[in-house]
XYZ file of C-alpha atoms in Angstrom:
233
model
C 134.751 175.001 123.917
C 132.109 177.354 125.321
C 129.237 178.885 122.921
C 129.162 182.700 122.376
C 126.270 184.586 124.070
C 123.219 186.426 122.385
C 124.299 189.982 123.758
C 127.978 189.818 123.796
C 129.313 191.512 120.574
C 132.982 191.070 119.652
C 135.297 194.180 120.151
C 137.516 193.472 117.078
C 138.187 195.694 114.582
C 138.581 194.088 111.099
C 139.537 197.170 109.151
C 136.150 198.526 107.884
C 134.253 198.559 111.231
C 133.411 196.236 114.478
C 132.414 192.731 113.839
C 129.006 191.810 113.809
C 126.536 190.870 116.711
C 127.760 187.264 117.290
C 124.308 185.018 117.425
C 122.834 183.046 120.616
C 122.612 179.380 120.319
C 122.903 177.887 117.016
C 121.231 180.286 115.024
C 121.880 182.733 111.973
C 124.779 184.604 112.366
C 123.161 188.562 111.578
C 125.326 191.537 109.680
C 126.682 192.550 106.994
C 128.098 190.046 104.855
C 131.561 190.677 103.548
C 133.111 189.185 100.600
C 135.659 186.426 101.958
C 136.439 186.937 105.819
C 136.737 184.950 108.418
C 133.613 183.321 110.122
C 132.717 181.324 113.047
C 130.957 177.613 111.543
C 129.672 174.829 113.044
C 130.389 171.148 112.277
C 127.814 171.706 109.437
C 129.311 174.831 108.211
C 126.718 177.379 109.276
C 127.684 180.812 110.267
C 127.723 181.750 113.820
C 129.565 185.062 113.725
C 131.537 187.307 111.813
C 132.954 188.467 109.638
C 136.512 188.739 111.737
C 139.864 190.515 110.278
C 141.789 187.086 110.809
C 141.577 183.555 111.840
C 142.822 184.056 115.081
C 140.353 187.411 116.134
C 137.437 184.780 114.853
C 139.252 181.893 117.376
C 139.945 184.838 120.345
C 136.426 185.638 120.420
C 134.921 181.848 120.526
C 137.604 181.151 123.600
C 136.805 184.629 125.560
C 133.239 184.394 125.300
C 131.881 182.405 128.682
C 129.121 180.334 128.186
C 127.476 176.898 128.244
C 128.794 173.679 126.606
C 128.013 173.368 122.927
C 128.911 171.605 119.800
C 132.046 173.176 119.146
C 132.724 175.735 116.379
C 135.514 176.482 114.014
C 137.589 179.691 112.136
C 136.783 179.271 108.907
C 137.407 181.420 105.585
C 134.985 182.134 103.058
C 131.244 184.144 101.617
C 128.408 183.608 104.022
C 125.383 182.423 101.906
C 121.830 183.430 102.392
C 120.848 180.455 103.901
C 123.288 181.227 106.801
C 126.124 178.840 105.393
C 129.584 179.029 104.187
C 130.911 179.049 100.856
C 134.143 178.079 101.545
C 137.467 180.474 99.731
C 140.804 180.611 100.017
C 142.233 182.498 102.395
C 145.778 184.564 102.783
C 146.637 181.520 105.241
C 145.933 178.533 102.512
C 148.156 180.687 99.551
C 151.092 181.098 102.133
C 150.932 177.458 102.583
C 150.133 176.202 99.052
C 153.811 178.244 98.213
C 155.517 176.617 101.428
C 154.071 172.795 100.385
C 154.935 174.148 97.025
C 158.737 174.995 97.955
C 159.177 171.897 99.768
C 158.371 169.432 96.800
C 161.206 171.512 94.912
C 163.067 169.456 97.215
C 162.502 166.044 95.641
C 165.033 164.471 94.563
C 166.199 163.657 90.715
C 164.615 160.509 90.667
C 160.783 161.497 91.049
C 161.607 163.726 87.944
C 160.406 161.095 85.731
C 157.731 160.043 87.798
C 155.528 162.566 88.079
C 152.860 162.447 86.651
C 149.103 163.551 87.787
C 148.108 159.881 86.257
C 150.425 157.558 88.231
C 149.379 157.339 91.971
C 152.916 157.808 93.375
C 152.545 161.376 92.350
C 149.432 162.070 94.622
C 150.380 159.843 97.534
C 154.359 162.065 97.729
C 152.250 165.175 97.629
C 149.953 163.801 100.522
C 153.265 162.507 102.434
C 155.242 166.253 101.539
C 152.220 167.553 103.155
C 151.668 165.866 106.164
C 155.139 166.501 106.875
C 154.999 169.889 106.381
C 152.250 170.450 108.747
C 154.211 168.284 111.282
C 156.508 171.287 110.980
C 159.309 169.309 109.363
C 161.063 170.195 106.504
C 161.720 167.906 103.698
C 165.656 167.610 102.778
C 167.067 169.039 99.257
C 168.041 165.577 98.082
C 168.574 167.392 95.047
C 170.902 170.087 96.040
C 168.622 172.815 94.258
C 168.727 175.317 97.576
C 171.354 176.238 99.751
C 170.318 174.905 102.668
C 170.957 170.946 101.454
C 173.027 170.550 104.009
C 170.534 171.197 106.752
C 169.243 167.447 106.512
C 164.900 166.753 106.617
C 162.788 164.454 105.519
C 163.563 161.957 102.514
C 161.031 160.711 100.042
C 162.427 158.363 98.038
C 160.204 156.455 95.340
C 159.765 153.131 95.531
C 157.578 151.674 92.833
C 158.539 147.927 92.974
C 156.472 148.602 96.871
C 153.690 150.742 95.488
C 154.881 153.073 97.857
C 157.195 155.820 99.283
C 160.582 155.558 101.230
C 160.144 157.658 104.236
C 163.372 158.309 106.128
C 165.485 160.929 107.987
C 168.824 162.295 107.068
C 170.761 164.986 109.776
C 172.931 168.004 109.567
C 175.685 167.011 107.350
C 177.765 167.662 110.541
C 176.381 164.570 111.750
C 176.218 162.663 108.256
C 179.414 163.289 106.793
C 181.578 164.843 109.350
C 180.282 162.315 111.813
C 180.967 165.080 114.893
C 179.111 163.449 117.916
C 180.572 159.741 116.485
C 178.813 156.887 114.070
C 176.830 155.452 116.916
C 175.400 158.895 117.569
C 174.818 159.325 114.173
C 173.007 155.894 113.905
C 170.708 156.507 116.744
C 169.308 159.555 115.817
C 168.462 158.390 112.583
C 166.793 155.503 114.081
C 165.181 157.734 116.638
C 164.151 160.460 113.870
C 162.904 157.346 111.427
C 160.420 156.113 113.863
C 159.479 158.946 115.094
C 158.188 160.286 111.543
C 156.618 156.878 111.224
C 154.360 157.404 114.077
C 153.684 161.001 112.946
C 152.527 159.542 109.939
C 150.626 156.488 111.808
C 149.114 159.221 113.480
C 147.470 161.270 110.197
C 146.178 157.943 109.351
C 148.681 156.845 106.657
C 149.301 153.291 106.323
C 153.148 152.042 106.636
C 155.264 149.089 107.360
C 159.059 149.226 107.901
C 161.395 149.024 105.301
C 165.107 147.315 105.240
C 167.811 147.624 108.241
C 167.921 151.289 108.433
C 164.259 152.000 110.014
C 162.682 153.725 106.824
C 159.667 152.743 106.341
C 157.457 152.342 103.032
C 154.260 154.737 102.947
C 151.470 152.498 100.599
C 148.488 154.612 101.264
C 147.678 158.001 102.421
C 145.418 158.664 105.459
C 141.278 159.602 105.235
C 141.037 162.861 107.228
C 137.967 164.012 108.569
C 136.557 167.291 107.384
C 138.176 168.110 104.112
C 137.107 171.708 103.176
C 135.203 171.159 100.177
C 135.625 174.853 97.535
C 133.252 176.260 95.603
């Protein structure tokens, strides 16, 4: 990722006026400061430029901007401090997807109803599972039946506390489940398929798993350690 240059200045518009001067180098991002907008950080969360009208006009203008190779810098939401930093806030982007994560844990079925609980660690490692899912861009399936769209088949997390862990699988359409349209070997395959496939999603976010029975599930034990949680004020 190239760095922006001293003289450029961004030709966004963010609703009250143009963005400000974007800095040279590493330094202090300069103008007016803006209650919660979208900056360009650094790894170490100082402000490069801004304030931008969205994540993507802060992204646009990093990635048009020619320059030398730097330490790359990031979109990020929040109140630029005096000292140049960020005060991280929540932006329109992290509400829309608290309510999606939010809507797909409705999804659970009956039997984590008496097992949540914020106390019992089964409750925070489903929420880190539903969540790394999510931002896989797969849905979880309405074990439950509490939407219409149970029928659509997703991702199944089914508790297992006798493992200390959760029961990842797949289940399809119920065209493929039930009415069994393409045949049961087709059927069979592409749950195996689907079931590893989410396994090395989840291998990949850092989670730590080990398969589970004849049907390729696998049991989730841990969640992953991700770099560069967003720590709020």
């Amino acid at each position: 990722m190239t760095a922006l240059q001293g003289d450029e200045r961004a030709s966004l518009h963010d609703g009250g006026g143009d963005v400000s001067e974007l800095a040279s180098g590493h330094g202090r991002a300069t103008g007016t400061t803006t209650p919660s907008s979208w900056w360009l950080v650094d790894a170490e969360q100082r402000v490069l430029a801004g304030p931008f009208g969205s994540r993507l006009d802060a992204a646009l203008a990093e990635l048009s901007s020619p320059g030398v190779e730097v330490a790359p810098l990031y979109p990020a939401h929040g109140v630029r401090r005096d000292d140049g930093t960020l005060a991280s806030r929540f932006s329109p982007d992290d509400r829309a997807w608290l309510a999606h994560l939010s809507d797909q844990l409705d999804r659970l079925a009956d039997d984590w109803d008496a097992l949540i609980d914020d106390a019992d660690p089964l409750t925070g490692l489903v929420c880190e599972v539903a969540a790394a899912v999510a931002e896989a861009g797969l849905p979880l399936h309405d074990c439950a039946g509490r939407t219409e769209s149970r029928q659509l088949g997703g991702v199944c997390l089914t508790p297992a506390p006798g493992e200390h862990g959760v029961l990842v699988s797949w289940t399809q359409h119920d065209r493929m489940a039930l009415g069994r349209v393409r045949g049961h070997a087709a059927d069979l395959a592409a749950q195996d398929v689907m079931n590893h496939a989410l396994a090395g999603v989840l291998a990949a976010f850092g989670f730590e798993l080990e398969p589970f029975g004849d049907a390729s599930g696998h049991i989730v034990r841990a969640a992953g350690s991700p770099s560069g949680l967003t720590e709020w004020e």
